[in-house]
Amino acid sequence: MDDVTFAVLGTGGIGRRTLDVAQHKEGLTAVAACDRNGVAIDRDVLESRRDSSGSSGARSASDGGLDVAELLDATEGNIASGPEEASGSTPATPTDDYASDGGAAAVEGGGVSDGVKQAGEDAGIVASAQGEPTDSPIDDVIAESDGIDAVLIALPNLEHDFIPRVAERFADADYEGVLVDVLKRSRVIGMLDDREETLEKSGITFVCGAGATPGFLTGAAALAAQSFVEVEEVEIWWGVGLKSGYEDNRGTVREDIAHLDGYDIETAREMSETEIEALIDEHDGRLEFHDMEHADDVLLERAGVCDAEDVTVGGVLDVRQDEKPTTTTVSVTGTTFDGERGTNTFQLDDATSMEANVNGPALGYLKAAVRRNEAGDYGVYGAAEIMPGF
């Protein structure tokens, strides 16, 4: 397979780490990234790909791509946060398109509203020498998408249908390529399925839930289930220690808070930064989750492994220490062909970081999806239906 050119929508914690991890993966060239303030696009590489495609039918990335090191260095500290009024204490009312790389709100036309942490006069990507200010960052990437093989949507889904609507915008622009997300909520899968015909007609291969969980651990459960002819239950229990704390993971933490008892996606979305920090302090930086509405259940049901109701997901998030507060474990219990009942268990080493376990698989699924797309295999797929590439 030729080198894969890819773009990242959202440069909060997940988006930044995707760009960083991609530097250590062969065959990947980052050519575009955007946040609420601007875009960085290597138009020279994209134009070169268009020229080579037109002359020979082959598409390969020329030398180049974004200067990821410069981009990450220039934007350090410019991580988007949640919606707040100028006072910083009262949550703003989000638009219907609420979502972002860390909590800002996207509005019609591809723009994004105010309400993010800023460092210096120019926040986010526009602080980079490669950055260009724009009011329509997503649309600007879409405009260049004919030279982009794959797009990673690194936008917390703080409005249920936001990511499906982003996918629809690419389809409306006749994009032919790959879209990959790291969404977490079960109900979003159905919203993507509702758009599958539109995506297929455009020539889009969409892989949903391609991070750690859902994603890496969903795939592990699907493999562990192969010993059995009937699966009784799947239990996923994860542990994450965020060495960079809440400041650099605002969108991820905010989305996780929606899974706490007494909270939902709407209340978490509208919480002010002060309220979130108070909640974290109340729990001494350690948040524990049970019976989360994670898309692992729907994705495993789609793959025929078990019923969604037989899947449980929970875990512990510690935003104040590097070490994982608990070992990440997948347990699959079932009955074999000869009537034996057993449990297959898969564990992640505690030394593997959240960055490695989210972004590594996301890029692996991206690579696998490009191969499927090149073979003319379009539509919506889950992490239990595709083996990620390396």
mmCIF file of C-alpha atoms in Angstrom:
data_model
loop_
_atom_site.group_PDB
_atom_site.id
_atom_site.type_symbol
_atom_site.label_atom_id
_atom_site.label_comp_id
_atom_site.label_asym_id
_atom_site.label_seq_id
_atom_site.Cartn_x
_atom_site.Cartn_y
_atom_site.Cartn_z
ATOM 1 C CA MET A 1 0.000 0.000 0.000
ATOM 2 C CA ASP A 2 1.245 3.498 -0.850
ATOM 3 C CA ASP A 3 1.839 6.020 1.882
ATOM 4 C CA VAL A 4 -1.424 7.161 3.443
ATOM 5 C CA THR A 5 -2.126 10.859 3.679
ATOM 6 C CA PHE A 6 -4.398 11.753 6.541
ATOM 7 C CA ALA A 7 -6.025 14.694 8.288
ATOM 8 C CA VAL A 8 -7.040 15.212 11.899
ATOM 9 C CA LEU A 9 -10.199 17.095 12.832
ATOM 10 C CA GLY A 10 -9.656 18.478 16.320
ATOM 11 C CA THR A 11 -6.298 19.071 17.966
ATOM 12 C CA GLY A 12 -7.183 18.595 21.600
ATOM 13 C CA GLY A 13 -5.597 15.776 23.570
ATOM 14 C CA ILE A 14 -6.539 12.933 21.202
ATOM 15 C CA GLY A 15 -5.839 14.861 18.006
ATOM 16 C CA ARG A 16 -2.429 16.050 19.175
ATOM 17 C CA ARG A 17 -1.417 12.568 20.256
ATOM 18 C CA THR A 18 -2.552 11.129 16.942
ATOM 19 C CA LEU A 19 -0.223 13.473 15.099
ATOM 20 C CA ASP A 20 2.596 12.620 17.504
ATOM 21 C CA VAL A 21 2.119 8.836 17.365
ATOM 22 C CA ALA A 22 1.861 8.917 13.551
ATOM 23 C CA GLN A 23 5.475 10.072 13.410
ATOM 24 C CA HIS A 24 6.452 6.648 14.760
ATOM 25 C CA LYS A 25 4.311 4.680 12.293
ATOM 26 C CA GLU A 26 5.491 3.829 8.798
ATOM 27 C CA GLY A 27 3.454 4.773 5.768
ATOM 28 C CA LEU A 28 1.537 7.708 7.279
ATOM 29 C CA THR A 29 1.814 11.354 6.256
ATOM 30 C CA ALA A 30 -0.136 14.020 8.129
ATOM 31 C CA VAL A 31 -1.232 16.630 5.585
ATOM 32 C CA ALA A 32 -3.948 18.582 7.415
ATOM 33 C CA ALA A 33 -5.191 19.419 10.901
ATOM 34 C CA CYS A 34 -7.756 21.832 12.229
ATOM 35 C CA ASP A 35 -9.187 23.273 15.412
ATOM 36 C CA ARG A 36 -11.818 25.912 16.093
ATOM 37 C CA ASN A 37 -9.463 28.769 15.137
ATOM 38 C CA GLY A 38 -7.698 27.559 12.047
ATOM 39 C CA VAL A 39 -6.218 24.944 9.778
ATOM 40 C CA ALA A 40 -2.775 23.716 8.815
ATOM 41 C CA ILE A 41 -2.684 22.137 5.365
ATOM 42 C CA ASP A 42 0.275 21.012 3.237
ATOM 43 C CA ARG A 43 -1.182 21.953 -0.126
ATOM 44 C CA ASP A 44 2.059 21.111 -1.951
ATOM 45 C CA VAL A 45 1.769 17.430 -1.048
ATOM 46 C CA LEU A 46 -1.924 17.379 -1.905
ATOM 47 C CA GLU A 47 -1.320 19.006 -5.277
ATOM 48 C CA SER A 48 1.494 16.554 -5.989
ATOM 49 C CA ARG A 49 -0.838 13.655 -5.261
ATOM 50 C CA ARG A 50 -3.470 15.047 -7.576
ATOM 51 C CA ASP A 51 -0.893 15.401 -10.361
ATOM 52 C CA SER A 52 0.485 11.860 -9.905
ATOM 53 C CA SER A 53 -3.016 10.403 -9.739
ATOM 54 C CA GLY A 54 -3.990 12.119 -12.947
ATOM 55 C CA SER A 55 -0.907 10.967 -14.832
ATOM 56 C CA SER A 56 -0.474 7.370 -13.702
ATOM 57 C CA GLY A 57 -3.452 6.360 -11.602
ATOM 58 C CA ALA A 58 -1.154 5.720 -8.640
ATOM 59 C CA ARG A 59 -1.389 7.827 -5.531
ATOM 60 C CA SER A 60 1.610 8.085 -3.232
ATOM 61 C CA ALA A 61 2.668 10.769 -0.807
ATOM 62 C CA SER A 62 5.682 12.761 -1.878
ATOM 63 C CA ASP A 63 8.236 13.913 0.680
ATOM 64 C CA GLY A 64 6.612 16.441 2.911
ATOM 65 C CA GLY A 65 3.538 16.664 5.060
ATOM 66 C CA LEU A 66 2.977 18.856 8.076
ATOM 67 C CA ASP A 67 5.903 19.710 10.321
ATOM 68 C CA VAL A 68 4.274 17.933 13.239
ATOM 69 C CA ALA A 69 6.977 18.811 15.756
ATOM 70 C CA GLU A 70 6.619 22.521 15.021
ATOM 71 C CA LEU A 71 2.824 22.334 15.081
ATOM 72 C CA LEU A 72 2.710 20.561 18.435
ATOM 73 C CA ASP A 73 5.313 22.830 19.967
ATOM 74 C CA ALA A 74 3.602 26.007 18.792
ATOM 75 C CA THR A 75 0.194 24.909 20.059
ATOM 76 C CA GLU A 76 1.287 23.494 23.415
ATOM 77 C CA GLY A 77 -1.173 24.725 26.050
ATOM 78 C CA ASN A 78 -3.793 25.752 23.499
ATOM 79 C CA ILE A 79 -6.146 22.899 24.318
ATOM 80 C CA ALA A 80 -9.835 23.674 23.929
ATOM 81 C CA SER A 81 -12.038 23.541 27.006
ATOM 82 C CA GLY A 82 -15.724 23.607 27.809
ATOM 83 C CA PRO A 83 -18.333 26.241 27.048
ATOM 84 C CA GLU A 84 -18.272 29.225 29.367
ATOM 85 C CA GLU A 85 -19.315 32.818 29.355
ATOM 86 C CA ALA A 86 -16.597 35.448 29.359
ATOM 87 C CA SER A 87 -16.661 35.433 33.157
ATOM 88 C CA GLY A 88 -15.524 31.807 33.123
ATOM 89 C CA SER A 89 -18.064 30.805 35.750
ATOM 90 C CA THR A 90 -21.417 30.390 34.029
ATOM 91 C CA PRO A 91 -21.850 27.715 31.360
ATOM 92 C CA ALA A 92 -23.025 28.981 28.013
ATOM 93 C CA THR A 93 -25.948 27.489 26.125
ATOM 94 C CA PRO A 94 -24.451 25.392 23.315
ATOM 95 C CA THR A 95 -25.691 25.369 19.757
ATOM 96 C CA ASP A 96 -27.238 22.259 18.241
ATOM 97 C CA ASP A 97 -23.869 21.466 16.674
ATOM 98 C CA TYR A 98 -22.037 21.476 20.005
ATOM 99 C CA ALA A 99 -18.779 19.536 19.889
ATOM 100 C CA SER A 100 -15.062 20.120 19.404
ATOM 101 C CA ASP A 101 -11.509 19.062 19.962
ATOM 102 C CA GLY A 102 -12.071 19.687 23.640
ATOM 103 C CA GLY A 103 -15.415 21.300 24.184
ATOM 104 C CA ALA A 104 -15.898 24.256 21.843
ATOM 105 C CA ALA A 105 -19.054 24.445 19.772
ATOM 106 C CA ALA A 106 -19.201 23.921 16.027
ATOM 107 C CA VAL A 107 -21.743 25.988 14.147
ATOM 108 C CA GLU A 108 -23.241 25.675 10.707
ATOM 109 C CA GLY A 109 -20.781 26.192 7.889
ATOM 110 C CA GLY A 110 -17.901 24.535 9.720
ATOM 111 C CA GLY A 111 -17.094 27.305 12.159
ATOM 112 C CA VAL A 112 -16.748 26.929 15.899
ATOM 113 C CA SER A 113 -17.864 29.214 18.697
ATOM 114 C CA ASP A 114 -15.786 30.815 21.412
ATOM 115 C CA GLY A 115 -15.261 29.394 24.889
ATOM 116 C CA VAL A 116 -11.841 27.760 24.925
ATOM 117 C CA LYS A 117 -8.644 28.144 26.850
ATOM 118 C CA GLN A 118 -6.216 30.410 25.008
ATOM 119 C CA ALA A 119 -2.490 30.977 25.316
ATOM 120 C CA GLY A 120 -1.329 34.285 23.928
ATOM 121 C CA GLU A 121 -2.987 36.406 21.273
ATOM 122 C CA ASP A 122 -3.366 33.549 18.802
ATOM 123 C CA ALA A 123 -4.855 30.338 20.165
ATOM 124 C CA GLY A 124 -4.547 26.855 18.760
ATOM 125 C CA ILE A 125 -3.289 26.054 15.284
ATOM 126 C CA VAL A 126 -2.992 29.694 14.238
ATOM 127 C CA ALA A 127 -0.096 29.984 16.687
ATOM 128 C CA SER A 128 1.875 27.698 14.363
ATOM 129 C CA ALA A 129 3.819 29.021 11.379
ATOM 130 C CA GLN A 130 1.782 26.520 9.328
ATOM 131 C CA GLY A 131 -1.564 27.701 10.662
ATOM 132 C CA GLU A 132 -4.137 29.802 8.837
ATOM 133 C CA PRO A 133 -7.044 31.487 10.644
ATOM 134 C CA THR A 134 -10.488 30.526 9.371
ATOM 135 C CA ASP A 135 -14.126 30.615 10.373
ATOM 136 C CA SER A 136 -14.816 27.309 8.637
ATOM 137 C CA PRO A 137 -12.052 24.855 9.616
ATOM 138 C CA ILE A 138 -13.873 21.619 8.826
ATOM 139 C CA ASP A 139 -15.089 22.916 5.484
ATOM 140 C CA ASP A 140 -11.541 24.025 4.643
ATOM 141 C CA VAL A 141 -10.296 20.466 5.167
ATOM 142 C CA ILE A 142 -13.208 19.083 3.145
ATOM 143 C CA ALA A 143 -12.267 21.435 0.290
ATOM 144 C CA GLU A 144 -8.852 19.719 0.079
ATOM 145 C CA SER A 145 -10.106 16.205 0.755
ATOM 146 C CA ASP A 146 -9.647 14.857 -2.772
ATOM 147 C CA GLY A 147 -5.959 14.500 -1.913
ATOM 148 C CA ILE A 148 -6.558 13.012 1.553
ATOM 149 C CA ASP A 149 -6.853 9.246 1.957
ATOM 150 C CA ALA A 150 -8.226 9.254 5.487
ATOM 151 C CA VAL A 151 -9.586 11.595 8.144
ATOM 152 C CA LEU A 152 -9.476 10.935 11.881
ATOM 153 C CA ILE A 153 -12.350 12.660 13.667
ATOM 154 C CA ALA A 154 -10.895 13.526 17.081
ATOM 155 C CA LEU A 155 -13.920 15.448 18.310
ATOM 156 C CA PRO A 156 -15.636 14.491 21.587
ATOM 157 C CA ASN A 157 -19.222 13.647 20.750
ATOM 158 C CA LEU A 158 -20.810 16.126 23.151
ATOM 159 C CA GLU A 159 -23.875 16.287 20.968
ATOM 160 C CA HIS A 160 -25.094 12.834 20.014
ATOM 161 C CA ASP A 161 -25.337 13.350 16.264
ATOM 162 C CA PHE A 162 -22.354 15.650 15.770
ATOM 163 C CA ILE A 163 -19.921 13.071 14.381
ATOM 164 C CA PRO A 164 -22.583 11.501 12.102
ATOM 165 C CA ARG A 165 -23.348 14.972 10.733
ATOM 166 C CA VAL A 166 -19.655 15.620 10.102
ATOM 167 C CA ALA A 167 -19.541 12.371 8.124
ATOM 168 C CA GLU A 168 -22.574 13.482 6.157
ATOM 169 C CA ARG A 169 -20.834 16.750 5.249
ATOM 170 C CA PHE A 170 -17.931 14.808 3.744
ATOM 171 C CA ALA A 171 -20.378 12.669 1.779
ATOM 172 C CA ASP A 172 -22.242 15.746 0.532
ATOM 173 C CA ALA A 173 -18.908 16.989 -0.825
ATOM 174 C CA ASP A 174 -18.437 13.665 -2.698
ATOM 175 C CA TYR A 175 -15.431 12.670 -0.612
ATOM 176 C CA GLU A 176 -14.054 9.264 -1.548
ATOM 177 C CA GLY A 177 -11.931 7.908 1.256
ATOM 178 C CA VAL A 178 -11.830 6.875 4.890
ATOM 179 C CA LEU A 179 -13.334 8.392 8.022
ATOM 180 C CA VAL A 180 -12.341 7.031 11.428
ATOM 181 C CA ASP A 181 -13.602 8.130 14.840
ATOM 182 C CA VAL A 182 -12.938 7.272 18.476
ATOM 183 C CA LEU A 183 -16.525 7.851 19.653
ATOM 184 C CA LYS A 184 -17.764 6.227 22.837
ATOM 185 C CA ARG A 185 -21.573 6.192 22.881
ATOM 186 C CA SER A 186 -23.700 3.264 21.760
ATOM 187 C CA ARG A 187 -26.559 5.296 20.301
ATOM 188 C CA VAL A 188 -24.251 7.050 17.828
ATOM 189 C CA ILE A 189 -23.683 3.776 15.962
ATOM 190 C CA GLY A 190 -27.332 3.739 14.922
ATOM 191 C CA MET A 191 -27.059 7.338 13.691
ATOM 192 C CA LEU A 192 -24.151 6.297 11.491
ATOM 193 C CA ASP A 193 -26.056 3.257 10.236
ATOM 194 C CA ASP A 194 -28.897 5.575 9.227
ATOM 195 C CA ARG A 195 -26.418 7.373 6.954
ATOM 196 C CA GLU A 196 -24.733 4.255 5.575
ATOM 197 C CA GLU A 197 -26.375 4.450 2.159
ATOM 198 C CA THR A 198 -25.240 8.068 1.792
ATOM 199 C CA LEU A 199 -21.689 7.136 2.779
ATOM 200 C CA GLU A 200 -21.618 4.163 0.412
ATOM 201 C CA LYS A 201 -22.769 6.269 -2.534
ATOM 202 C CA SER A 202 -19.985 8.767 -1.880
ATOM 203 C CA GLY A 203 -17.330 6.048 -1.617
ATOM 204 C CA ILE A 204 -16.641 6.420 2.098
ATOM 205 C CA THR A 205 -15.405 3.664 4.382
ATOM 206 C CA PHE A 206 -16.269 4.675 7.955
ATOM 207 C CA VAL A 207 -14.778 2.850 10.958
ATOM 208 C CA CYS A 208 -16.499 3.807 14.192
ATOM 209 C CA GLY A 209 -15.309 3.335 17.751
ATOM 210 C CA ALA A 210 -11.665 2.827 16.806
ATOM 211 C CA GLY A 211 -9.826 3.992 19.934
ATOM 212 C CA ALA A 212 -9.109 1.964 23.075
ATOM 213 C CA THR A 213 -12.619 1.267 24.324
ATOM 214 C CA PRO A 214 -14.492 1.005 22.136
ATOM 215 C CA GLY A 215 -11.815 -0.120 19.709
ATOM 216 C CA PHE A 216 -8.748 -1.990 20.865
ATOM 217 C CA LEU A 217 -10.588 -3.738 23.716
ATOM 218 C CA THR A 218 -13.646 -4.431 21.558
ATOM 219 C CA GLY A 219 -11.409 -6.191 19.060
ATOM 220 C CA ALA A 220 -9.702 -8.132 21.863
ATOM 221 C CA ALA A 221 -13.108 -9.297 23.112
ATOM 222 C CA ALA A 222 -14.088 -10.438 19.610
ATOM 223 C CA LEU A 223 -10.907 -12.519 19.361
ATOM 224 C CA ALA A 224 -11.267 -13.934 22.883
ATOM 225 C CA ALA A 225 -14.809 -15.031 22.004
ATOM 226 C CA GLN A 226 -13.592 -17.339 19.233
ATOM 227 C CA SER A 227 -12.997 -20.183 21.728
ATOM 228 C CA PHE A 228 -16.707 -20.365 22.427
ATOM 229 C CA VAL A 229 -19.828 -21.341 20.536
ATOM 230 C CA GLU A 230 -21.906 -19.206 22.883
ATOM 231 C CA VAL A 231 -20.793 -16.093 24.752
ATOM 232 C CA GLU A 232 -22.524 -15.397 28.051
ATOM 233 C CA GLU A 233 -20.912 -12.111 28.977
ATOM 234 C CA VAL A 234 -18.152 -9.666 28.162
ATOM 235 C CA GLU A 235 -16.700 -7.484 30.902
ATOM 236 C CA ILE A 236 -14.364 -4.607 30.084
ATOM 237 C CA TRP A 237 -12.657 -2.881 32.989
ATOM 238 C CA TRP A 238 -10.176 -0.128 32.152
ATOM 239 C CA GLY A 239 -7.703 1.989 34.067
ATOM 240 C CA VAL A 240 -6.242 5.282 32.880
ATOM 241 C CA GLY A 241 -3.719 7.535 34.572
ATOM 242 C CA LEU A 242 -3.407 10.937 32.929
ATOM 243 C CA LYS A 243 0.061 12.236 33.632
ATOM 244 C CA SER A 244 -0.860 15.552 32.017
ATOM 245 C CA GLY A 245 -3.998 15.858 34.122
ATOM 246 C CA TYR A 246 -7.284 17.511 33.290
ATOM 247 C CA GLU A 247 -5.731 20.603 31.674
ATOM 248 C CA ASP A 248 -4.542 18.705 28.595
ATOM 249 C CA ASN A 249 -7.484 16.291 28.411
ATOM 250 C CA ARG A 250 -10.482 18.525 28.887
ATOM 251 C CA GLY A 251 -12.706 17.093 26.180
ATOM 252 C CA THR A 252 -11.997 13.467 27.114
ATOM 253 C CA VAL A 253 -12.615 14.062 30.822
ATOM 254 C CA ARG A 254 -15.775 16.049 30.158
ATOM 255 C CA GLU A 255 -17.142 13.261 27.978
ATOM 256 C CA ASP A 256 -16.282 10.649 30.619
ATOM 257 C CA ILE A 257 -18.063 12.643 33.337
ATOM 258 C CA ALA A 258 -21.288 12.085 31.395
ATOM 259 C CA HIS A 259 -21.042 8.419 32.437
ATOM 260 C CA LEU A 260 -20.964 9.093 36.199
ATOM 261 C CA ASP A 261 -24.054 8.325 38.272
ATOM 262 C CA GLY A 262 -26.305 11.366 38.271
ATOM 263 C CA TYR A 263 -24.793 12.840 35.094
ATOM 264 C CA ASP A 264 -25.569 12.555 31.411
ATOM 265 C CA ILE A 265 -24.202 13.995 28.190
ATOM 266 C CA GLU A 266 -26.279 17.160 28.473
ATOM 267 C CA THR A 267 -25.320 18.002 32.048
ATOM 268 C CA ALA A 268 -21.641 17.243 31.432
ATOM 269 C CA ARG A 269 -21.694 19.383 28.304
ATOM 270 C CA GLU A 270 -23.028 22.395 30.181
ATOM 271 C CA MET A 271 -20.731 22.191 33.209
ATOM 272 C CA SER A 272 -18.321 25.066 33.660
ATOM 273 C CA GLU A 273 -14.605 24.479 34.050
ATOM 274 C CA THR A 274 -14.910 25.468 37.713
ATOM 275 C CA GLU A 275 -17.622 22.869 38.268
ATOM 276 C CA ILE A 276 -15.588 20.132 36.599
ATOM 277 C CA GLU A 277 -12.491 20.956 38.629
ATOM 278 C CA ALA A 278 -14.602 20.931 41.812
ATOM 279 C CA LEU A 279 -15.972 17.494 40.883
ATOM 280 C CA ILE A 280 -12.451 16.203 40.328
ATOM 281 C CA ASP A 281 -11.344 17.625 43.684
ATOM 282 C CA GLU A 282 -14.349 16.022 45.382
ATOM 283 C CA HIS A 283 -13.145 12.618 44.175
ATOM 284 C CA ASP A 284 -9.465 13.353 44.881
ATOM 285 C CA GLY A 285 -8.711 13.197 41.172
ATOM 286 C CA ARG A 286 -10.005 9.630 40.826
ATOM 287 C CA LEU A 287 -13.274 8.982 38.984
ATOM 288 C CA GLU A 288 -14.821 5.502 38.913
ATOM 289 C CA PHE A 289 -17.358 4.421 36.302
ATOM 290 C CA HIS A 290 -19.807 1.523 36.155
ATOM 291 C CA ASP A 291 -22.212 0.304 33.461
ATOM 292 C CA MET A 292 -21.068 2.938 30.997
ATOM 293 C CA GLU A 293 -22.972 3.549 27.771
ATOM 294 C CA HIS A 294 -19.970 2.594 25.666
ATOM 295 C CA ALA A 295 -20.306 1.501 22.061
ATOM 296 C CA ASP A 296 -18.468 -1.766 22.776
ATOM 297 C CA ASP A 297 -21.857 -3.405 23.358
ATOM 298 C CA VAL A 298 -23.374 -2.427 20.015
ATOM 299 C CA LEU A 299 -20.154 -3.118 18.131
ATOM 300 C CA LEU A 300 -19.871 -6.632 19.567
ATOM 301 C CA GLU A 301 -23.521 -7.320 18.772
ATOM 302 C CA ARG A 302 -22.978 -6.093 15.182
ATOM 303 C CA ALA A 303 -20.109 -8.579 14.863
ATOM 304 C CA GLY A 304 -22.339 -11.420 16.111
ATOM 305 C CA VAL A 305 -20.290 -12.020 19.258
ATOM 306 C CA CYS A 306 -23.080 -11.552 21.812
ATOM 307 C CA ASP A 307 -26.113 -9.454 22.635
ATOM 308 C CA ALA A 308 -25.416 -5.848 23.580
ATOM 309 C CA GLU A 309 -27.061 -6.393 26.970
ATOM 310 C CA ASP A 310 -24.399 -8.984 27.826
ATOM 311 C CA VAL A 311 -21.589 -6.414 27.654
ATOM 312 C CA THR A 312 -20.578 -4.259 30.621
ATOM 313 C CA VAL A 313 -17.959 -1.509 30.597
ATOM 314 C CA GLY A 314 -16.446 0.346 33.542
ATOM 315 C CA GLY A 315 -13.172 1.701 34.756
ATOM 316 C CA VAL A 316 -11.164 4.145 36.804
ATOM 317 C CA LEU A 317 -9.719 7.472 35.643
ATOM 318 C CA ASP A 318 -7.029 9.158 37.738
ATOM 319 C CA VAL A 319 -6.097 12.614 36.479
ATOM 320 C CA ARG A 320 -3.357 13.201 39.050
ATOM 321 C CA GLN A 321 -0.870 10.407 38.531
ATOM 322 C CA ASP A 322 0.989 8.635 35.765
ATOM 323 C CA GLU A 323 0.308 5.120 37.021
ATOM 324 C CA LYS A 324 -2.837 3.324 35.990
ATOM 325 C CA PRO A 325 -5.199 3.048 38.973
ATOM 326 C CA THR A 326 -6.226 -0.458 37.875
ATOM 327 C CA THR A 327 -5.144 -2.935 35.217
ATOM 328 C CA THR A 328 -7.155 -2.814 32.007
ATOM 329 C CA THR A 329 -8.811 -6.211 31.531
ATOM 330 C CA VAL A 330 -11.192 -7.825 29.057
ATOM 331 C CA SER A 331 -12.982 -10.974 30.258
ATOM 332 C CA VAL A 332 -15.105 -13.088 27.915
ATOM 333 C CA THR A 333 -17.121 -15.925 29.448
ATOM 334 C CA GLY A 334 -18.762 -18.591 27.341
ATOM 335 C CA THR A 335 -19.318 -22.245 26.529
ATOM 336 C CA THR A 336 -17.111 -24.250 24.178
ATOM 337 C CA PHE A 337 -18.272 -26.710 21.496
ATOM 338 C CA ASP A 338 -17.697 -29.611 23.910
ATOM 339 C CA GLY A 339 -19.793 -28.100 26.673
ATOM 340 C CA GLU A 340 -17.028 -26.627 28.814
ATOM 341 C CA ARG A 341 -17.620 -23.227 30.402
ATOM 342 C CA GLY A 342 -14.669 -20.889 30.730
ATOM 343 C CA THR A 343 -13.398 -17.321 30.723
ATOM 344 C CA ASN A 344 -10.747 -15.949 28.412
ATOM 345 C CA THR A 345 -8.944 -12.921 29.834
ATOM 346 C CA PHE A 346 -6.900 -10.299 28.046
ATOM 347 C CA GLN A 347 -4.868 -7.711 29.970
ATOM 348 C CA LEU A 348 -2.971 -4.638 28.884
ATOM 349 C CA ASP A 349 0.388 -4.094 30.493
ATOM 350 C CA ASP A 350 0.234 -1.207 32.952
ATOM 351 C CA ALA A 351 3.237 0.324 31.182
ATOM 352 C CA THR A 352 1.224 1.009 28.026
ATOM 353 C CA SER A 353 -0.083 4.565 28.113
ATOM 354 C CA MET A 354 -3.496 5.892 27.186
ATOM 355 C CA GLU A 355 -1.844 7.568 24.202
ATOM 356 C CA ALA A 356 -0.485 4.236 22.991
ATOM 357 C CA ASN A 357 -3.741 2.362 23.553
ATOM 358 C CA VAL A 358 -5.997 4.970 21.914
ATOM 359 C CA ASN A 359 -3.959 6.446 19.110
ATOM 360 C CA GLY A 360 -2.016 3.370 18.065
ATOM 361 C CA PRO A 361 -5.207 1.375 17.369
ATOM 362 C CA ALA A 362 -6.923 4.400 15.786
ATOM 363 C CA LEU A 363 -4.117 4.668 13.249
ATOM 364 C CA GLY A 364 -4.116 0.897 12.773
ATOM 365 C CA TYR A 365 -7.829 0.920 11.985
ATOM 366 C CA LEU A 366 -7.241 3.885 9.684
ATOM 367 C CA LYS A 367 -4.673 1.904 7.699
ATOM 368 C CA ALA A 368 -6.945 -1.129 7.469
ATOM 369 C CA ALA A 369 -9.852 1.032 6.317
ATOM 370 C CA VAL A 370 -7.741 2.554 3.527
ATOM 371 C CA ARG A 371 -7.071 -0.956 2.200
ATOM 372 C CA ARG A 372 -10.800 -1.711 2.256
ATOM 373 C CA ASN A 373 -11.611 1.583 0.587
ATOM 374 C CA GLU A 374 -9.086 0.952 -2.183
ATOM 375 C CA ALA A 375 -10.823 -2.393 -2.784
ATOM 376 C CA GLY A 376 -14.170 -0.606 -3.163
ATOM 377 C CA ASP A 377 -15.530 -1.720 0.205
ATOM 378 C CA TYR A 378 -17.660 1.190 1.449
ATOM 379 C CA GLY A 379 -20.046 1.693 4.350
ATOM 380 C CA VAL A 380 -19.954 1.658 8.164
ATOM 381 C CA TYR A 381 -17.810 -0.805 10.111
ATOM 382 C CA GLY A 382 -17.110 -1.337 13.782
ATOM 383 C CA ALA A 383 -13.897 -2.155 15.587
ATOM 384 C CA ALA A 384 -14.944 -5.811 16.033
ATOM 385 C CA GLU A 385 -15.401 -6.270 12.264
ATOM 386 C CA ILE A 386 -11.952 -5.166 11.039
ATOM 387 C CA MET A 387 -8.478 -6.200 12.155
ATOM 388 C CA PRO A 388 -6.320 -3.050 12.428
ATOM 389 C CA GLY A 389 -3.217 -2.810 10.233
ATOM 390 C CA PHE A 390 0.256 -2.254 11.636
#
